[in-house]
């Protein structure tokens, strides 16, 4: 099929590449010349495992072009809208100006029977509004909301083999003509058994907000348990293992630590609360305010623990922060808890060195005042305390016996509860985890 993908950021660049991989003829469109130039040359504008290789794979390059010219969307049967919906400055609500602009720019090129497929995370009601707008120009085009559930760091696999597809169509009916067209787009994953649900527009939009809210709630739940564990000297990692064995609860997303960050969960729960408020359903989501508050409290807690670990004062202490990205296998530092903790430590007088395998360039743009060191051995040299804040494999595998020789004082704060506490203590380290004795 001929497909256009509008917006070549995280979501769009991955989606365009994966659709080409599925054998479709794809044009990726973005207003950012630099991004398009990079993609044309096989360079994604961010780090995502497998993506660069796929982008340069002959089977993909034959099917994939990138452009800043929206006119090239003309002739595609399906137009995926993949632009960003960041948090509005100074407000909880999502900024959907990019979605509106993308659709407005696409309108003149829509033909009868075309599908406009929204993948961006939007406030419920957006699809309905766009549907009415598009109908004025091209009454025979269809609007589908087809939320994306990919995780950064696993984006290619999540796009080609997703857990499920959700198609939100105007009448919520299996017989809607858009369903068969989208089935053709996703023929390969559907054939391998991926379930798909057809809903109305609003339900599809809500599925995405609800899924991310649930994930955020799960993380904040276990972090709240970590607070209680800390108060009583219990171990939240054992607690998570034990409750996670109940398959109604499940162990995934029950890792207590410094909390969630990134470009999705924090802004999505806030946008969801804001939208519920507009709809007069704000009471239904007031619990998300608590989810957000628990999450932000983790960052303050880690700074307090770091101070404790440094005998009550951070002033002049050399603190090495391992990890800047909001999660491993990503160079994304948007709302990264690791980086926000590093900045707090610096404000409180610590001499902070941040290291990360991939995210230092982005981190330096966000917090130019911090000191960055790409080499782990150099970063830990003469440190008074190490803080493991993003659980890259390389940090999980650090050898406490070898490392004890390099640091000034063997103190470690395990912000993700991934180190073997007994082993580190045996090697002479003062070890602190989160929610652990
Ligand atoms: C999240 C969702 O998981 C995806 O399904 C969704 O498609 C995506 O947002 C989106 O809306 O685009 P992502 O932001 O890539 O994906 O990252 P997650 O894997 O969800 O992690 C989010 C944060 O939670 C990270 O900072 C991670 O370190 C933290 N986390 C995760 C925990 O603190 N504990 C856990 O047990 C799991």
Coordinates of C-alpha atoms and ligand atoms in Angstrom, one line a residue:
X1 CA 0.0 0.0 0.0
X2 CA 1.0 3.6 -0.4
X3 CA 1.4 5.2 3.0
X4 CA 2.3 8.7 4.3
X5 CA 3.6 9.2 7.8
X6 CA 3.3 12.8 9.0
X7 CA 5.7 13.7 11.8
X8 CA 9.1 12.0 11.9
X9 CA 9.9 12.2 15.6
X10 CA 10.1 9.2 17.8
X11 CA 6.8 7.7 16.9
X12 CA 6.8 8.7 13.2
X13 CA 10.4 7.8 12.3
X14 CA 9.9 4.3 13.8
X15 CA 6.4 3.9 12.3
X16 CA 7.5 4.9 8.8
X17 CA 10.5 2.6 8.9
X18 CA 8.5 -0.3 10.2
X19 CA 5.7 0.2 7.6
X20 CA 8.4 0.1 4.9
X21 CA 9.7 -3.1 6.5
X22 CA 6.3 -4.6 6.2
X23 CA 6.5 -4.0 2.4
X24 CA 4.5 -0.8 2.0
X25 CA 5.6 2.2 0.0
X26 CA 6.1 4.9 2.5
X27 CA 6.7 8.6 2.5
X28 CA 7.8 10.2 5.8
X29 CA 7.0 13.9 6.1
X30 CA 8.2 16.5 8.6
X31 CA 8.5 20.3 8.7
X32 CA 12.0 19.9 10.2
X33 CA 14.6 20.0 7.3
X34 CA 17.4 18.8 9.5
X35 CA 15.5 15.8 10.8
X36 CA 14.5 14.8 7.2
X37 CA 18.0 15.3 5.9
X38 CA 19.3 13.0 8.7
X39 CA 16.7 10.3 8.0
X40 CA 17.4 10.5 4.2
X41 CA 21.0 9.7 5.1
X42 CA 20.0 6.8 7.3
X43 CA 20.5 8.6 10.6
X44 CA 17.6 8.7 13.1
X45 CA 17.4 11.8 15.2
X46 CA 17.6 9.8 18.4
X47 CA 19.0 6.5 19.7
X48 CA 16.8 3.5 19.4
X49 CA 18.2 0.0 19.2
X50 CA 17.7 -1.7 15.8
X51 CA 16.3 1.5 14.1
X52 CA 19.4 2.7 12.4
X53 CA 20.1 -0.7 11.0
X54 CA 16.6 -1.1 9.7
X55 CA 16.6 2.3 8.2
X56 CA 19.6 1.4 6.2
X57 CA 18.4 -2.1 5.2
X58 CA 18.0 -2.4 1.4
X59 CA 14.5 -3.9 1.8
X60 CA 13.5 -0.8 3.6
X61 CA 15.3 1.9 1.7
X62 CA 13.7 0.8 -1.5
X63 CA 10.3 1.5 0.0
X64 CA 11.0 4.6 2.0
X65 CA 11.4 8.3 1.2
X66 CA 11.5 11.3 3.4
X67 CA 10.4 14.8 2.5
X68 CA 9.3 18.2 3.9
X69 CA 6.8 18.6 1.1
X70 CA 3.3 17.7 2.2
X71 CA 2.2 17.5 -1.5
X72 CA 3.9 14.1 -1.6
X73 CA 1.2 12.7 0.7
X74 CA -1.0 12.9 -2.3
X75 CA -1.6 9.4 -3.7
X76 CA -1.2 7.6 -0.4
X77 CA -4.2 5.5 0.7
X78 CA -3.4 5.9 4.4
X79 CA -2.0 8.9 6.2
X80 CA -0.7 8.3 9.7
X81 CA -0.5 11.4 11.9
X82 CA 2.4 10.9 14.3
X83 CA 3.3 14.4 15.5
X84 CA 4.1 15.2 19.1
X85 CA 1.5 16.3 21.8
X86 CA 3.8 17.8 24.5
X87 CA 2.5 19.3 27.8
X88 CA 1.5 22.9 27.4
X89 CA 3.8 25.5 29.0
X90 CA 2.6 26.1 32.5
X91 CA -0.5 23.9 32.2
X92 CA -1.3 20.2 32.6
X93 CA -3.2 20.0 29.3
X94 CA -1.6 18.6 26.1
X95 CA -0.6 21.0 23.3
X96 CA -2.3 19.6 20.2
X97 CA -1.3 22.5 17.9
X98 CA 1.0 20.1 15.9
X99 CA -1.9 17.7 15.3
X100 CA -4.1 20.5 14.1
X101 CA -1.4 21.9 11.9
X102 CA -0.5 18.5 10.4
X103 CA -4.2 17.8 9.5
X104 CA -4.7 21.3 8.1
X105 CA -1.6 20.9 5.9
X106 CA -2.8 17.4 4.7
X107 CA -6.4 18.5 3.9
X108 CA -5.7 19.8 0.3
X109 CA -4.1 16.5 -0.7
X110 CA -6.8 14.1 0.6
X111 CA -8.7 12.0 -1.9
X112 CA -12.0 10.2 -1.6
X113 CA -11.6 7.0 0.3
X114 CA -8.3 8.0 2.0
X115 CA -7.8 7.1 5.6
X116 CA -6.4 9.7 8.1
X117 CA -5.1 7.6 11.0
X118 CA -4.2 9.3 14.2
X119 CA -1.5 7.7 16.3
X120 CA -0.5 10.6 18.4
X121 CA -1.7 10.6 22.0
X122 CA -4.5 13.2 22.1
X123 CA -7.2 14.4 24.5
X124 CA -10.4 12.4 24.1
X125 CA -12.7 14.2 21.6
X126 CA -9.9 15.2 19.2
X127 CA -10.7 12.5 16.6
X128 CA -14.4 13.6 16.5
X129 CA -13.4 17.2 16.1
X130 CA -10.9 16.4 13.3
X131 CA -13.5 14.1 11.6
X132 CA -15.9 17.0 11.3
X133 CA -13.2 19.3 10.0
X134 CA -12.0 16.8 7.4
X135 CA -15.6 16.1 6.3
X136 CA -15.9 19.8 5.2
X137 CA -13.1 19.4 2.8
X138 CA -13.2 15.7 1.8
X139 CA -16.4 14.1 3.0
X140 CA -15.4 10.7 1.6
X141 CA -12.2 10.4 3.7
X142 CA -12.2 8.4 6.9
X143 CA -10.7 9.2 10.3
X144 CA -9.4 6.4 12.4
X145 CA -7.8 6.6 15.9
X146 CA -5.2 3.9 16.2
X147 CA -3.2 4.5 19.4
X148 CA 0.4 3.5 19.6
X149 CA 1.8 1.5 22.6
X150 CA 5.5 1.3 21.7
X151 CA 8.1 1.6 24.4
X152 CA 11.3 3.5 23.8
X153 CA 14.2 1.1 23.7
X154 CA 11.9 -1.6 22.2
X155 CA 10.2 0.6 19.6
X156 CA 10.9 -1.5 16.5
X157 CA 9.8 -4.8 18.0
X158 CA 6.7 -3.1 19.6
X159 CA 5.7 -1.7 16.2
X160 CA 6.2 -4.9 14.2
X161 CA 4.8 -7.2 16.9
X162 CA 2.5 -5.1 19.0
X163 CA 0.4 -6.6 21.9
X164 CA -2.8 -5.4 20.2
X165 CA -4.2 -3.1 17.6
X166 CA -7.0 -0.7 18.5
X167 CA -8.9 0.9 15.6
X168 CA -11.2 3.7 16.6
X169 CA -13.7 4.4 13.8
X170 CA -16.6 6.8 13.7
X171 CA -19.4 4.3 14.2
X172 CA -17.4 1.8 16.2
X173 CA -18.4 -0.9 13.7
X174 CA -16.4 -3.8 12.3
X175 CA -18.1 -3.1 9.0
X176 CA -16.7 0.4 8.8
X177 CA -14.8 0.6 5.4
X178 CA -11.6 1.8 7.2
X179 CA -11.3 -1.5 9.1
X180 CA -10.5 -3.5 6.0
X181 CA -8.0 -1.0 4.8
X182 CA -6.1 -0.9 8.1
X183 CA -6.2 -4.7 8.2
X184 CA -4.4 -4.6 4.9
X185 CA -1.7 -2.2 6.3
X186 CA -1.2 -4.5 9.3
X187 CA -1.7 -7.8 7.4
X188 CA 1.6 -9.4 8.5
X189 CA 1.2 -8.8 12.3
X190 CA -2.5 -9.7 12.2
X191 CA -1.6 -12.9 10.3
X192 CA 0.8 -13.8 13.2
X193 CA -2.1 -13.5 15.7
X194 CA -2.0 -10.0 17.0
X195 CA -5.4 -9.3 18.4
X196 CA -7.3 -6.2 17.2
X197 CA -10.3 -4.4 18.6
X198 CA -12.6 -2.1 16.8
X199 CA -14.1 0.7 18.9
X200 CA -15.5 4.2 18.5
X201 CA -13.2 7.2 18.3
X202 CA -13.5 8.2 22.0
X203 CA -12.9 4.7 23.3
X204 CA -9.8 4.3 21.2
X205 CA -8.4 7.7 22.4
X206 CA -9.2 6.7 26.0
X207 CA -7.5 3.3 25.7
X208 CA -4.2 5.1 25.3
X209 CA -4.7 7.5 28.2
X210 CA -6.0 4.7 30.4
X211 CA -3.1 2.4 29.6
X212 CA -0.4 4.9 30.4
X213 CA -2.3 6.0 33.6
X214 CA -2.5 2.4 34.7
X215 CA 1.2 1.9 34.2
X216 CA 2.0 5.2 36.0
X217 CA -0.3 4.1 38.9
X218 CA 1.4 0.7 39.1
X219 CA 4.8 2.4 39.5
X220 CA 3.6 4.9 42.0
X221 CA 1.8 2.2 43.9
X222 CA 5.1 0.3 44.4
X223 CA 6.9 3.5 45.2
X224 CA 4.3 4.3 47.9
X225 CA 5.0 0.8 49.3
X226 CA 8.7 1.7 49.2
X227 CA 8.0 4.7 51.4
X228 CA 6.2 2.5 53.9
X229 CA 9.0 -0.1 53.7
X230 CA 11.5 2.6 54.5
X231 CA 9.5 3.7 57.5
X232 CA 9.5 0.2 59.0
X233 CA 12.8 -1.3 57.6
X234 CA 11.1 -3.7 55.2
X235 CA 12.2 -4.7 51.7
X236 CA 10.1 -3.4 48.8
X237 CA 11.8 -5.7 46.2
X238 CA 10.8 -8.8 48.1
X239 CA 7.3 -7.3 48.6
X240 CA 7.0 -6.7 44.8
X241 CA 8.2 -10.3 44.1
X242 CA 5.6 -11.7 46.5
X243 CA 2.6 -9.7 45.4
X244 CA 3.7 -10.0 41.7
X245 CA 3.3 -13.8 41.9
X246 CA -0.4 -13.2 42.0
X247 CA -1.1 -13.2 38.3
X248 CA -4.0 -10.7 38.9
X249 CA -1.3 -8.3 40.0
X250 CA 1.8 -9.4 37.9
X251 CA 5.4 -8.5 38.6
X252 CA 6.0 -6.2 35.6
X253 CA 6.1 -2.4 36.3
X254 CA 6.5 -3.0 40.0
X255 CA 10.1 -1.9 40.2
X256 CA 10.4 0.7 43.0
X257 CA 13.0 3.3 42.5
X258 CA 13.4 6.9 41.5
X259 CA 10.1 6.9 39.6
X260 CA 8.9 7.3 36.1
X261 CA 9.9 10.0 33.6
X262 CA 10.1 10.4 29.8
X263 CA 8.1 12.1 27.2
X264 CA 4.9 10.0 27.8
X265 CA 3.8 8.9 31.2
X266 CA 4.2 12.2 33.1
X267 CA 2.6 14.4 30.5
X268 CA -0.1 11.9 29.6
X269 CA -1.4 11.5 33.2
X270 CA -1.5 15.3 33.5
X271 CA -3.2 15.8 30.1
X272 CA -5.8 13.1 31.1
X273 CA -6.6 15.0 34.3
X274 CA -6.9 18.2 32.5
X275 CA -9.2 16.7 29.9
X276 CA -11.4 15.0 32.6
X277 CA -11.7 18.4 34.2
X278 CA -13.0 19.9 31.0
X279 CA -15.5 17.1 30.7
X280 CA -16.7 17.6 34.2
X281 CA -15.3 14.2 35.3
X282 CA -12.3 15.6 37.2
X283 CA -13.2 13.7 40.4
X284 CA -12.7 10.4 38.6
X285 CA -9.0 11.2 38.1
X286 CA -8.0 13.0 41.2
X287 CA -6.1 9.9 42.2
X288 CA -3.7 10.6 39.3
X289 CA -2.7 13.8 41.2
X290 CA -1.5 11.5 44.0
X291 CA 0.3 9.2 41.4
X292 CA 2.1 12.3 40.1
X293 CA 2.9 13.5 43.7
X294 CA 4.3 10.1 44.8
X295 CA 6.4 10.0 41.7
X296 CA 7.9 13.5 42.2
X297 CA 8.5 12.7 45.9
X298 CA 10.9 10.0 44.8
X299 CA 13.3 12.6 43.4
X300 CA 13.4 14.6 46.6
X301 CA 13.8 11.3 48.6
X302 CA 16.9 10.3 46.6
X303 CA 18.5 13.7 47.3
X304 CA 17.8 13.2 51.0
X305 CA 19.3 9.7 51.0
X306 CA 22.3 10.9 49.1
X307 CA 22.9 13.5 51.8
X308 CA 22.5 10.9 54.5
X309 CA 24.9 8.7 52.7
X310 CA 27.5 11.5 52.6
X311 CA 27.3 11.9 56.4
X312 CA 24.7 14.7 56.4
X313 CA 26.2 17.2 53.9
X314 CA 26.5 17.4 50.2
X315 CA 28.6 20.5 50.2
X316 CA 31.7 19.9 48.1
X317 CA 31.1 16.1 47.9
X318 CA 32.0 14.5 44.6
X319 CA 28.9 12.7 43.5
X320 CA 28.9 10.5 40.3
X321 CA 25.5 9.9 38.7
X322 CA 25.4 6.8 36.6
X323 CA 22.7 7.3 34.0
X324 CA 21.1 10.4 32.6
X325 CA 18.4 8.9 30.2
X326 CA 14.9 8.4 31.6
X327 CA 15.4 4.7 31.0
X328 CA 18.1 2.4 29.6
X329 CA 18.5 1.8 25.8
X330 CA 17.4 5.4 25.2
X331 CA 19.1 8.7 24.8
X332 CA 15.9 10.5 25.8
X333 CA 16.2 12.9 28.7
X334 CA 12.7 14.4 28.6
X335 CA 11.6 14.6 32.3
X336 CA 14.4 12.2 33.2
X337 CA 14.3 11.6 37.0
X338 CA 18.0 10.8 36.9
X339 CA 18.9 14.2 35.4
X340 CA 16.6 16.1 37.6
X341 CA 18.2 14.5 40.7
X342 CA 21.6 15.3 39.3
X343 CA 20.6 19.0 39.0
X344 CA 19.2 19.0 42.5
X345 CA 22.4 17.6 44.0
X346 CA 24.4 20.2 42.2
X347 CA 22.1 23.0 43.5
X348 CA 22.7 21.6 47.0
X349 CA 26.4 22.0 46.7
X350 CA 27.6 18.6 45.5
X351 CA 30.2 18.5 42.7
X352 CA 28.3 16.3 40.3
X353 CA 29.6 14.2 37.4
X354 CA 27.1 12.6 35.1
X355 CA 27.8 9.7 32.9
X356 CA 25.6 7.7 30.4
X357 CA 26.3 5.5 27.4
X358 CA 24.0 7.4 25.0
X359 CA 22.3 10.4 26.6
X360 CA 25.1 12.9 27.4
X361 CA 24.7 15.2 24.4
X362 CA 21.0 15.6 25.1
X363 CA 21.6 15.9 28.8
X364 CA 24.2 18.7 28.2
X365 CA 21.7 20.6 26.1
X366 CA 19.1 20.4 28.9
X367 CA 21.5 21.1 31.9
X368 CA 24.7 22.7 30.5
X369 CA 25.8 23.5 34.1
X370 CA 26.4 19.9 35.0
X371 CA 29.8 18.1 34.4
X372 CA 29.6 15.2 32.0
X373 CA 32.1 12.4 31.5
X374 CA 31.4 9.7 28.9
X375 CA 33.9 7.2 30.3
X376 CA 32.6 5.3 33.3
X377 CA 36.0 4.6 34.9
X378 CA 36.9 8.3 34.7
X379 CA 33.5 9.4 36.0
X380 CA 33.8 7.3 39.2
X381 CA 37.4 8.2 39.9
X382 CA 37.7 9.7 43.4
X383 CA 34.0 9.9 43.9
X384 CA 32.6 10.3 47.4
X385 CA 29.4 8.6 46.4
X386 CA 27.9 6.8 43.4
X387 CA 24.3 7.1 42.5
X388 CA 23.0 4.5 40.0
X389 CA 19.9 6.3 38.5
X390 CA 19.4 4.6 35.1
X391 CA 19.8 0.9 35.0
X392 CA 21.9 0.4 31.9
X393 CA 23.3 -3.1 31.8
X394 CA 26.8 -1.9 32.0
X395 CA 26.1 -0.3 35.4
X396 CA 24.2 -3.4 36.6
X397 CA 27.4 -5.4 35.9
X398 CA 29.8 -3.1 37.6
X399 CA 32.3 -5.0 39.8
X400 CA 32.2 -3.6 43.3
X401 CA 35.5 -5.2 44.2
X402 CA 37.3 -3.5 41.3
X403 CA 35.5 -0.2 41.7
X404 CA 36.3 0.1 45.4
X405 CA 39.9 0.9 44.4
X406 CA 38.9 3.9 42.2
X407 CA 36.5 5.8 44.5
X408 CA 37.4 8.1 47.3
X409 CA 34.7 6.7 49.6
X410 CA 32.8 3.4 48.8
X411 CA 29.3 4.6 49.0
X412 CA 26.6 3.6 46.6
X413 CA 22.9 4.6 46.3
X414 CA 21.0 2.2 44.0
X415 CA 18.2 4.3 42.7
X416 CA 16.8 1.3 40.7
X417 CA 17.3 -1.5 43.1
X418 CA 19.3 -3.5 40.6
X419 CA 22.5 -4.2 42.4
X420 CA 23.3 -7.2 44.6
X421 CA 23.3 -5.4 47.9
X422 CA 25.0 -8.3 49.8
X423 CA 27.8 -8.4 47.2
X424 CA 28.4 -4.7 47.3
X425 CA 28.4 -4.7 51.1
X426 CA 30.8 -7.6 51.1
X427 CA 33.2 -5.6 48.9
X428 CA 33.2 -2.9 51.5
X429 CA 30.6 -0.5 50.2
X430 CA 28.0 1.4 52.2
X431 CA 25.0 0.4 50.1
X432 CA 21.6 2.1 50.1
X433 CA 18.6 1.0 48.0
X434 CA 15.2 2.5 47.8
X435 CA 12.6 1.0 50.1
X436 CA 15.1 -1.5 51.3
X437 CA 16.7 -1.9 54.7
Ligands
LIG1 C1 5.4 4.3 27.9 C2 4.5 3.1 27.8 O1 5.1 2.0 28.5 C3 4.3 2.7 26.4 O2 3.4 1.6 26.3 C4 3.7 3.9 25.6 O3 3.5 3.6 24.3 C5 4.6 5.1 25.7 O4 4.9 5.4 27.1 C6 4.0 6.2 25.0 O5 3.0 6.7 25.4 O6 4.5 6.6 23.9 P1 8.1 4.7 27.6 O7 7.8 6.1 28.0 O8 9.0 4.4 26.5 O9 6.7 3.9 27.3 O10 8.7 4.0 28.9 P2 8.3 2.9 30.0 O11 9.0 1.7 29.7 O12 6.9 2.9 30.2 O13 9.0 3.6 31.3 C7 8.5 4.8 31.8 C8 9.3 5.2 33.0 O14 8.9 4.4 34.1 C9 10.8 5.1 32.9 O15 11.4 6.2 33.5 C10 11.1 3.8 33.7 O16 12.4 3.9 34.3 C11 10.0 3.9 34.8 N1 9.7 2.6 35.4 C12 9.2 1.6 34.6 C13 9.8 2.4 36.8 O17 10.3 3.3 37.5 N2 9.5 1.2 37.3 C14 9.0 0.2 36.6 O18 8.7 -0.9 37.2 C15 8.8 0.4 35.2

